[in-house]
PDB file of C-alpha atoms in Angstrom:
ATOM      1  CA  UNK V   1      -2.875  -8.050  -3.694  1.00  0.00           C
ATOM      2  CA  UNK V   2      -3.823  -8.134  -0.300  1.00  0.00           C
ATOM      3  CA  UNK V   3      -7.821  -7.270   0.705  1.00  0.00           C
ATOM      4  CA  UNK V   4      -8.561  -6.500   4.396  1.00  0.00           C
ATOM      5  CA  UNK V   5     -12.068  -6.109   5.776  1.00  0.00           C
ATOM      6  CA  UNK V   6     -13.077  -4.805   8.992  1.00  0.00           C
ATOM      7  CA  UNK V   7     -16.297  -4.945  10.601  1.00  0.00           C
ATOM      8  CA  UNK V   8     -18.532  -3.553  12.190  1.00  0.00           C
ATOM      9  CA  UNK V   9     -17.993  -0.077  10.407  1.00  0.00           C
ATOM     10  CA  UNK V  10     -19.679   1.864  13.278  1.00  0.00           C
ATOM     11  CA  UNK V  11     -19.854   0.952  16.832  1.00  0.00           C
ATOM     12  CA  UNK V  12     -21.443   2.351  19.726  1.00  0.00           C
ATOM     13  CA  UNK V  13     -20.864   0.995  23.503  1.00  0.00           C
ATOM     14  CA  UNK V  14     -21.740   2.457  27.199  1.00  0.00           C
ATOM     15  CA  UNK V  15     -18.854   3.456  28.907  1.00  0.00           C
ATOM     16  CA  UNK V  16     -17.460   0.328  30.770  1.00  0.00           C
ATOM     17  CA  UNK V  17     -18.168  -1.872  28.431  1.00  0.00           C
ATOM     18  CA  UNK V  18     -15.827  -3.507  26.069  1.00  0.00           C
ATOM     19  CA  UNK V  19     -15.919  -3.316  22.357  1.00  0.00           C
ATOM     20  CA  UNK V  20     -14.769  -5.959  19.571  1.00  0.00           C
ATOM     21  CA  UNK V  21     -13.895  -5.001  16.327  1.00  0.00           C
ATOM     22  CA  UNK V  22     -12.580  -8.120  13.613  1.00  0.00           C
ATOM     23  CA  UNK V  23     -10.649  -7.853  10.761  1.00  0.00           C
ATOM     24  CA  UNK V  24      -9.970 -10.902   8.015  1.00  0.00           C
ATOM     25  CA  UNK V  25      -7.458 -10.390   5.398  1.00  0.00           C
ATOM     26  CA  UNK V  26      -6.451 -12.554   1.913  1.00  0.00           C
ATOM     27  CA  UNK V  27      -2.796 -12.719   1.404  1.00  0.00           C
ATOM     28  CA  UNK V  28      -1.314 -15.787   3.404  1.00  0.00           C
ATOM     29  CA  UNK V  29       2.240 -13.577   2.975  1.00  0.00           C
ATOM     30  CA  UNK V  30       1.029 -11.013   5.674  1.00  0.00           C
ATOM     31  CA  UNK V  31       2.425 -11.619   9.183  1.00  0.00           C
ATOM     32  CA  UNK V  32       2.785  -8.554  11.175  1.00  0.00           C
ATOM     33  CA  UNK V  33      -0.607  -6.533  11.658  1.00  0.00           C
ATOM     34  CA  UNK V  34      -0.970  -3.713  13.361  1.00  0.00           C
ATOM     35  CA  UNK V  35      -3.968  -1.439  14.566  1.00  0.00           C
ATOM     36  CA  UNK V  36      -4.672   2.222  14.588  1.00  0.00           C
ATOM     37  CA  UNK V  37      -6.565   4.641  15.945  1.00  0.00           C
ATOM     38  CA  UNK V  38      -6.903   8.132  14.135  1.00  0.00           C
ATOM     39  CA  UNK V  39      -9.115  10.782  15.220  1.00  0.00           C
ATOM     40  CA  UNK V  40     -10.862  13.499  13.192  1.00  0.00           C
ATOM     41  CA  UNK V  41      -7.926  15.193  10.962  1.00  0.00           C
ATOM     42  CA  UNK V  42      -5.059  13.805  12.439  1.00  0.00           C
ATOM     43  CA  UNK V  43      -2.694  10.994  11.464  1.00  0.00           C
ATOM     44  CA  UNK V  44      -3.194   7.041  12.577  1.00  0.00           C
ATOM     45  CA  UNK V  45      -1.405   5.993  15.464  1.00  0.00           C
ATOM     46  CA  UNK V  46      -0.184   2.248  16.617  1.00  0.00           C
ATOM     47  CA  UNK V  47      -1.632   1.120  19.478  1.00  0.00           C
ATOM     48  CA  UNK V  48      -1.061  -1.916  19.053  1.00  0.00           C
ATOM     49  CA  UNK V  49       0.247  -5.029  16.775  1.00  0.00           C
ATOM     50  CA  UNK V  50       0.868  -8.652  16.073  1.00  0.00           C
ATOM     51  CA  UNK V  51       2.860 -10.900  14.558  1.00  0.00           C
ATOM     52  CA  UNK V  52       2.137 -14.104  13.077  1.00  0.00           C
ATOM     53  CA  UNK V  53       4.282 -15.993  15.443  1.00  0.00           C
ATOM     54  CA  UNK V  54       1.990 -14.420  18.197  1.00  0.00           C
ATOM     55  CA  UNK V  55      -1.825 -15.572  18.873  1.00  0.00           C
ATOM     56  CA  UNK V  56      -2.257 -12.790  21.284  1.00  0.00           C
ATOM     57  CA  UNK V  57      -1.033 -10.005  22.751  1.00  0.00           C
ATOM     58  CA  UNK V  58      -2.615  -7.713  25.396  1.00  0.00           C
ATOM     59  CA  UNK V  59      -1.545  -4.018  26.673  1.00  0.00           C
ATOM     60  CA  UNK V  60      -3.844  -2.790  29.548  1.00  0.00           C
ATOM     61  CA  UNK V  61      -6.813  -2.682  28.126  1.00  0.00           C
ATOM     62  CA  UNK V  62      -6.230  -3.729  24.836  1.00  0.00           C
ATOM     63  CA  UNK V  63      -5.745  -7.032  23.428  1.00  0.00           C
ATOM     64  CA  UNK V  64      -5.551  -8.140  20.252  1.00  0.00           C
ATOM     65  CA  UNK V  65      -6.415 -12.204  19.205  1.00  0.00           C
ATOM     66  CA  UNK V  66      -4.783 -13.295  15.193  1.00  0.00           C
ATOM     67  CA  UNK V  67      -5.715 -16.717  14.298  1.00  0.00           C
ATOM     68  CA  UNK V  68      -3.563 -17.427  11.348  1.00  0.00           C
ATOM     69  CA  UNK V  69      -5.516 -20.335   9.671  1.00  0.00           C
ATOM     70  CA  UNK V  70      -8.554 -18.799   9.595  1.00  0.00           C
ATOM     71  CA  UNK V  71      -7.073 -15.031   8.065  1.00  0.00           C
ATOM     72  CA  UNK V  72      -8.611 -13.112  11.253  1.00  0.00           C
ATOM     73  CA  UNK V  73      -7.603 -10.972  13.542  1.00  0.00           C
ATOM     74  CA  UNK V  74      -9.498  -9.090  16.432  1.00  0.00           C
ATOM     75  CA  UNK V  75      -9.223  -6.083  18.421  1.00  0.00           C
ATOM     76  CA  UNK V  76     -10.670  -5.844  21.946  1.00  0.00           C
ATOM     77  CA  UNK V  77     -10.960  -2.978  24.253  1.00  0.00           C
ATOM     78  CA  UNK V  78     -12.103  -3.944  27.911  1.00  0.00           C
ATOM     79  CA  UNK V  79     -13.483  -0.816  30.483  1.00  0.00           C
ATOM     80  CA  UNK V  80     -13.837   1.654  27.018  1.00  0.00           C
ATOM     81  CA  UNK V  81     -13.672   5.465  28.250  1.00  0.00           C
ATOM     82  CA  UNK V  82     -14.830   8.637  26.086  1.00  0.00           C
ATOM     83  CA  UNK V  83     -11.459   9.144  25.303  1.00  0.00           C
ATOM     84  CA  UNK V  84     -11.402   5.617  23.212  1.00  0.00           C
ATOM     85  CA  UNK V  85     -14.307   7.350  20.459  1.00  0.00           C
ATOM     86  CA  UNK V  86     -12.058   7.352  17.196  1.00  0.00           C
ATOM     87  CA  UNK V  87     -12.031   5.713  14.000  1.00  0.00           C
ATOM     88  CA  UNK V  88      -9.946   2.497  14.615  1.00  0.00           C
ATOM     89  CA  UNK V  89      -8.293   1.165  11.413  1.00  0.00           C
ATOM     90  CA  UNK V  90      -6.842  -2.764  11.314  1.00  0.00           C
ATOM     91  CA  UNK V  91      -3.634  -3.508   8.558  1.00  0.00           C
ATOM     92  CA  UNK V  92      -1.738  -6.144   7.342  1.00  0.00           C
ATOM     93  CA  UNK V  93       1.140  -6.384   5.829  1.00  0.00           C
ATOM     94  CA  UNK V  94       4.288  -9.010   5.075  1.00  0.00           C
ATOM     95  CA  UNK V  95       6.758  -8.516   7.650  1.00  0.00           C
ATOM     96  CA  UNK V  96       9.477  -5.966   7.488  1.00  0.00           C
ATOM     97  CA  UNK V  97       8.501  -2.263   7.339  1.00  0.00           C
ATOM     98  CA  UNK V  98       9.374  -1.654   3.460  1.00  0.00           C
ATOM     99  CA  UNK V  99       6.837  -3.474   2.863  1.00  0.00           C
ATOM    100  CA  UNK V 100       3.544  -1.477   1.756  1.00  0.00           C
ATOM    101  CA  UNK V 101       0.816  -1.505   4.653  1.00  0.00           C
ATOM    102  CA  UNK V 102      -3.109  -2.301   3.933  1.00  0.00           C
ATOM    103  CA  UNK V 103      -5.856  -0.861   6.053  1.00  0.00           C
ATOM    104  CA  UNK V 104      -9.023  -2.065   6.438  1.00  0.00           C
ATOM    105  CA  UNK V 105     -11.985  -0.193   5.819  1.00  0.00           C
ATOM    106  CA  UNK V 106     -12.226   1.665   9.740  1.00  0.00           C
ATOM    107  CA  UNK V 107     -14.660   1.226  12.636  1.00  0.00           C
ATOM    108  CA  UNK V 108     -15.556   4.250  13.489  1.00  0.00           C
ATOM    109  CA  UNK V 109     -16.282   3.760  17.672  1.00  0.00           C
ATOM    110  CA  UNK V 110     -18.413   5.695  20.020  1.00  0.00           C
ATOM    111  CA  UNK V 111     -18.405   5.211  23.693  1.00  0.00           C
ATOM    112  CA  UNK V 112     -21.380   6.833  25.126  1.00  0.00           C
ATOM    113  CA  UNK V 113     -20.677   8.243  28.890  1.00  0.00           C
TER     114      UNK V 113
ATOM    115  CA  UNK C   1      11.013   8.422  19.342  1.00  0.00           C
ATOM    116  CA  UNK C   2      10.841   9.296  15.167  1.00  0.00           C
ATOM    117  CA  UNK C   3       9.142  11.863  13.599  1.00  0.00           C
ATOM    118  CA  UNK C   4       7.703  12.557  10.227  1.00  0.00           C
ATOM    119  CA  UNK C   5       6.583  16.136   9.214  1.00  0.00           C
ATOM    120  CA  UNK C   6       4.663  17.143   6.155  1.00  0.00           C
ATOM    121  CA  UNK C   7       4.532  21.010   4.645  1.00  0.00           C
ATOM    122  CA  UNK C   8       2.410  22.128   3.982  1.00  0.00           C
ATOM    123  CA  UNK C   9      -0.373  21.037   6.669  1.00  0.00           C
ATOM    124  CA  UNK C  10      -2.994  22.870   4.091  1.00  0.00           C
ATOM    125  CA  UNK C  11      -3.442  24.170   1.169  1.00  0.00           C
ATOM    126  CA  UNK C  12      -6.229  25.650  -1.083  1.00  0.00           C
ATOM    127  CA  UNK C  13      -5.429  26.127  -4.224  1.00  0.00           C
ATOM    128  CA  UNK C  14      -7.335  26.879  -8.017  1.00  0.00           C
ATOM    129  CA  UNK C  15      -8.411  24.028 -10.201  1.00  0.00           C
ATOM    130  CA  UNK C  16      -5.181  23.848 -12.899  1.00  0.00           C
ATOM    131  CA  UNK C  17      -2.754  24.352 -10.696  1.00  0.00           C
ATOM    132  CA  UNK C  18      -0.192  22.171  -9.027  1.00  0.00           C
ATOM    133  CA  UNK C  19       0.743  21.400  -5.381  1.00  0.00           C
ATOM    134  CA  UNK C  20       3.810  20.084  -3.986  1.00  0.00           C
ATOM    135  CA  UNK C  21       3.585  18.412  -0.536  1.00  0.00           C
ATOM    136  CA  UNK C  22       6.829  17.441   1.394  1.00  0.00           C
ATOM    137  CA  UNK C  23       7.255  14.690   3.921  1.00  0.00           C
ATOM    138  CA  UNK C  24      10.168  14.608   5.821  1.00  0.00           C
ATOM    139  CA  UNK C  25      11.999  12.261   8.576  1.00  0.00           C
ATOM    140  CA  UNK C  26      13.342  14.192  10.974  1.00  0.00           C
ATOM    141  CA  UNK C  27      16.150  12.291  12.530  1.00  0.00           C
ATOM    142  CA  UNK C  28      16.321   8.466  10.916  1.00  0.00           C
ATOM    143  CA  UNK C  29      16.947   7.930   7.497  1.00  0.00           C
ATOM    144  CA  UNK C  30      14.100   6.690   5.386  1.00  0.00           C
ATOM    145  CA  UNK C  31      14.800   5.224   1.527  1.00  0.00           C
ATOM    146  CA  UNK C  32      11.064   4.274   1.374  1.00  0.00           C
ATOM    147  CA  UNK C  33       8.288   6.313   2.231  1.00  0.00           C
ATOM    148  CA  UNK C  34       4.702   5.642   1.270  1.00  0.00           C
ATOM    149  CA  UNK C  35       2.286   8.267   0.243  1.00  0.00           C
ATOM    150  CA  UNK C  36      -1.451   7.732   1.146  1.00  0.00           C
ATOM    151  CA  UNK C  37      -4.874   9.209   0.234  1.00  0.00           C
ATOM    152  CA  UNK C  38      -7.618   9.842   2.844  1.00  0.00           C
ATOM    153  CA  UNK C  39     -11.190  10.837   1.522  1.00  0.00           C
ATOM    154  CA  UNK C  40     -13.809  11.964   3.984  1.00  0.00           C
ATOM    155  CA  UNK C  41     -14.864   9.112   6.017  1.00  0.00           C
ATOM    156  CA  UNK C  42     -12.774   6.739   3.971  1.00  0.00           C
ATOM    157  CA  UNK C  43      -9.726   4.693   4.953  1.00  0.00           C
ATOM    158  CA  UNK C  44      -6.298   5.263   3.885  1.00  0.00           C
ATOM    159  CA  UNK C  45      -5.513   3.899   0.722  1.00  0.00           C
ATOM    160  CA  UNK C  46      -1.741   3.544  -0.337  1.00  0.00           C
ATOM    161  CA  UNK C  47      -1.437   5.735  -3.727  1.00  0.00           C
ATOM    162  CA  UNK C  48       2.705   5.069  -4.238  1.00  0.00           C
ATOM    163  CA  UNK C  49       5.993   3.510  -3.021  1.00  0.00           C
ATOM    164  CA  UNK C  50       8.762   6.630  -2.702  1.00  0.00           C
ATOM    165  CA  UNK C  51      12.040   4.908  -3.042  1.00  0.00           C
ATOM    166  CA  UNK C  52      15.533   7.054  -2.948  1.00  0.00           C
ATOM    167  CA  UNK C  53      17.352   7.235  -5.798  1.00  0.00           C
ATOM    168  CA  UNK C  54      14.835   5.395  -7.923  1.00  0.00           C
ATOM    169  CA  UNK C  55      11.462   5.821  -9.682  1.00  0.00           C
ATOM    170  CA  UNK C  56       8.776   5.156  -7.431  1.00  0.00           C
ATOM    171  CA  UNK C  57       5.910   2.335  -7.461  1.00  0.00           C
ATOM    172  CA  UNK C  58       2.856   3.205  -8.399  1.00  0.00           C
ATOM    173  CA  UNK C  59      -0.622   1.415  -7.007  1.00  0.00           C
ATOM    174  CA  UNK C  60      -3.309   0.299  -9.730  1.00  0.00           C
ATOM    175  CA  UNK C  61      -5.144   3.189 -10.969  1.00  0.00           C
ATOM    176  CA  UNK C  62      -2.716   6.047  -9.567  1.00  0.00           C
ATOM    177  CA  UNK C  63      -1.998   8.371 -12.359  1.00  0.00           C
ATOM    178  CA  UNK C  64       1.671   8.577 -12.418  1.00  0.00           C
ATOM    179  CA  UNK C  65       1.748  11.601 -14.406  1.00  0.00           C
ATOM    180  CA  UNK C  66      -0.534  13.230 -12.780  1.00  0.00           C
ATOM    181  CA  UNK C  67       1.058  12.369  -8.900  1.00  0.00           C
ATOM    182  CA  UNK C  68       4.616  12.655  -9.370  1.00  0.00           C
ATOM    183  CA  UNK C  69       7.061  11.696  -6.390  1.00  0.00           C
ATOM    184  CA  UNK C  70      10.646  12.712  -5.773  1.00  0.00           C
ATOM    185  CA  UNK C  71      12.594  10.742  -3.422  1.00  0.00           C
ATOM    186  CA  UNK C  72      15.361  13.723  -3.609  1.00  0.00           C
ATOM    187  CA  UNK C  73      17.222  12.623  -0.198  1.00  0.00           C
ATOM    188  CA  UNK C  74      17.225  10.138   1.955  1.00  0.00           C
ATOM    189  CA  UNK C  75      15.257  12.378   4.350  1.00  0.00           C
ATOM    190  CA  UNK C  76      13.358  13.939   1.882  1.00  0.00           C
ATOM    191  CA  UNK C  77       9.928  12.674  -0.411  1.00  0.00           C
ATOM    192  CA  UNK C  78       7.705  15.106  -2.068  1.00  0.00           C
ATOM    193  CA  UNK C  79       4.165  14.639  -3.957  1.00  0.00           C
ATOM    194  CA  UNK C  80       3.220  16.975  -6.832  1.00  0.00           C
ATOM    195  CA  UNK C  81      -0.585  17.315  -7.545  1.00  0.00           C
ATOM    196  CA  UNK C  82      -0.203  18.066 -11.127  1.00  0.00           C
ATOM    197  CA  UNK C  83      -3.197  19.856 -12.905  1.00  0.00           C
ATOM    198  CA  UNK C  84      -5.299  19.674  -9.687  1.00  0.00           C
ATOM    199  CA  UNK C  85      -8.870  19.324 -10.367  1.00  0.00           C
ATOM    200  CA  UNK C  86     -11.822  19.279  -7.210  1.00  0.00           C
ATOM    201  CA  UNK C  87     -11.809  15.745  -7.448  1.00  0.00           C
ATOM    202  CA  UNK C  88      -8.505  15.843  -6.018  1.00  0.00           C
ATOM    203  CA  UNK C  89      -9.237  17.505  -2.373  1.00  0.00           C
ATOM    204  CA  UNK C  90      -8.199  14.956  -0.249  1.00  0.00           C
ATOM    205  CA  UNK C  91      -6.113  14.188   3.285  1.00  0.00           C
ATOM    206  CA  UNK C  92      -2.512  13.205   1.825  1.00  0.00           C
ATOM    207  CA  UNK C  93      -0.368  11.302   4.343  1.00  0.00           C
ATOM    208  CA  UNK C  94       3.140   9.780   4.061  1.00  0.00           C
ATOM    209  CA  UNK C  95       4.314   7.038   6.064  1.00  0.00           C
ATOM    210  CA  UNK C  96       8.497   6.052   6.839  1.00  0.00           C
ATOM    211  CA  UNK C  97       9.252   2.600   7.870  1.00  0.00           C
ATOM    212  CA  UNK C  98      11.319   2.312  11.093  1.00  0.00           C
ATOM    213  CA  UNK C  99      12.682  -0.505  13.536  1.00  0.00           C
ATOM    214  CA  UNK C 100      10.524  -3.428  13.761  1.00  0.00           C
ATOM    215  CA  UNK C 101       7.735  -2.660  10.793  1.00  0.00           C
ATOM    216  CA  UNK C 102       7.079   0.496  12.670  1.00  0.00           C
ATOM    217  CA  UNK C 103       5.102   3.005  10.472  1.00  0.00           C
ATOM    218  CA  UNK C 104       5.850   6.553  11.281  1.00  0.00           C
ATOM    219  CA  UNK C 105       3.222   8.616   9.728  1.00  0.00           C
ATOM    220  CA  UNK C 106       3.379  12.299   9.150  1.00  0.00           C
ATOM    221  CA  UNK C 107       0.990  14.897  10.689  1.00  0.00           C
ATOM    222  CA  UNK C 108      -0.991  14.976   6.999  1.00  0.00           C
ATOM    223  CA  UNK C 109      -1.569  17.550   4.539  1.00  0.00           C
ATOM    224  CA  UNK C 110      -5.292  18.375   3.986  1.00  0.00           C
ATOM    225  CA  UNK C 111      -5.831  19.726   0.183  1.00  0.00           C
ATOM    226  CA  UNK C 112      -9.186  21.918  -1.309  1.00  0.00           C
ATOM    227  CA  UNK C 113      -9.380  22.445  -4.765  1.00  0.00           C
ATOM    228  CA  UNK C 114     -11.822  24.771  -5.554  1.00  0.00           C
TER     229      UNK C 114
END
């Protein structure tokens, strides 16, 4: 099945600065991969995704980078804000939504005002 | 935009006993839904496949006696905790697939087995 790892598992920036978190996964069968941000005791939510067909894909201040051949995918946040301090999770999956979703193992993010 | 809801949002309950959790979408159909487990500072990590009108798919090492699922609608999935033990307390979220490999999770349902 398919194995997704995320690092780093903690992160701690200054407010303004950007923070990087990468992601590889195993199963050549996953194109669409999405990323999440859940804080504490609530449910993930998208904020943003990718499909294989895409390298990258930017919305304000996020952008996320997949290359394909290597199995890795990246999620960048540019001017972080207080607000961004969450746990951010990366998944893959093969395309379609019936098919099951795997999450990495979470980043948990600080941004320090 | 859809909307998942879970019931109960908690629940404490005595070791032995079982729990049913519901996870409903609100206004799309769903004949999947997936059913997640949460530890503390853990990631999700998919426990079954709900599928209406059939049995559902079970992940490696999921006790499928012991976490039964119900697909009873096509709106409708529920999780029984069968013979809950401590070991069991856990954050228990379903997901519903929409348009465009859109996961709609529900708000979770946060369980304490004492």
């Amino acid at each position: 099945g398919e194995n997704v790892e995320q690092h780093p598992s903690t992160l701690s920036v200054q407010e303004g600065d950007s923070a990087v978190i990468k992601c590889t996964y195993s199963d050549s069968a996953s194109n669409y991969f999405p990323w999440y941000k859940q804080e504490l005791g609530k449910r993930p939510q998208l904020i943003i995704d990718i499909r294989s067909n895409v390298g990258e894909k930017k919305d304000q201040r996020i952008a996320v980078t997949l290359n394909k051949t290597a199995k890795h995918f990246s999620l960048h946040i540019t001017e972080t804000q207080p607000e961004d301090s969450a746990v951010y999770f990366c998944a893959a999956s093969p395309s379609g939504g019936y098919q099951k979703v795997t999450f990495g193992t979470g980043t948990k993010l600080q941004v320090i005002p | 935009g859809a909307v998942v809801s879970q019931h109960p949002s908690w629940v404490i309950c005595k070791s032995g006993t079982s729990v049913k959790i519901e996870c409903r979408s609100l206004d799309f159909q769903a004949t999947t839904m997936f059913w997640y487990r949460q530890f503390p500072k853990q990631s999700l990590m998919l426990m079954a496949t709900s599928n209406e009108g059939s049995k559902a798919t079970y992940e490696q090492g999921v006790e499928k006696d012991k976490f039964l699922i119900n697909h009873a609608s096509l709106t409708l999935s529920t999780l029984t905790v069968t013979s809950a033990h401590p070991e069991d307390s856990s954050f228990y979220i379903c997901s519903a697939p929409g348009l465009a490999e859109t996961q709609y999770f529900g708000p979770g349902t946060r369980l304490l087995v004492l």
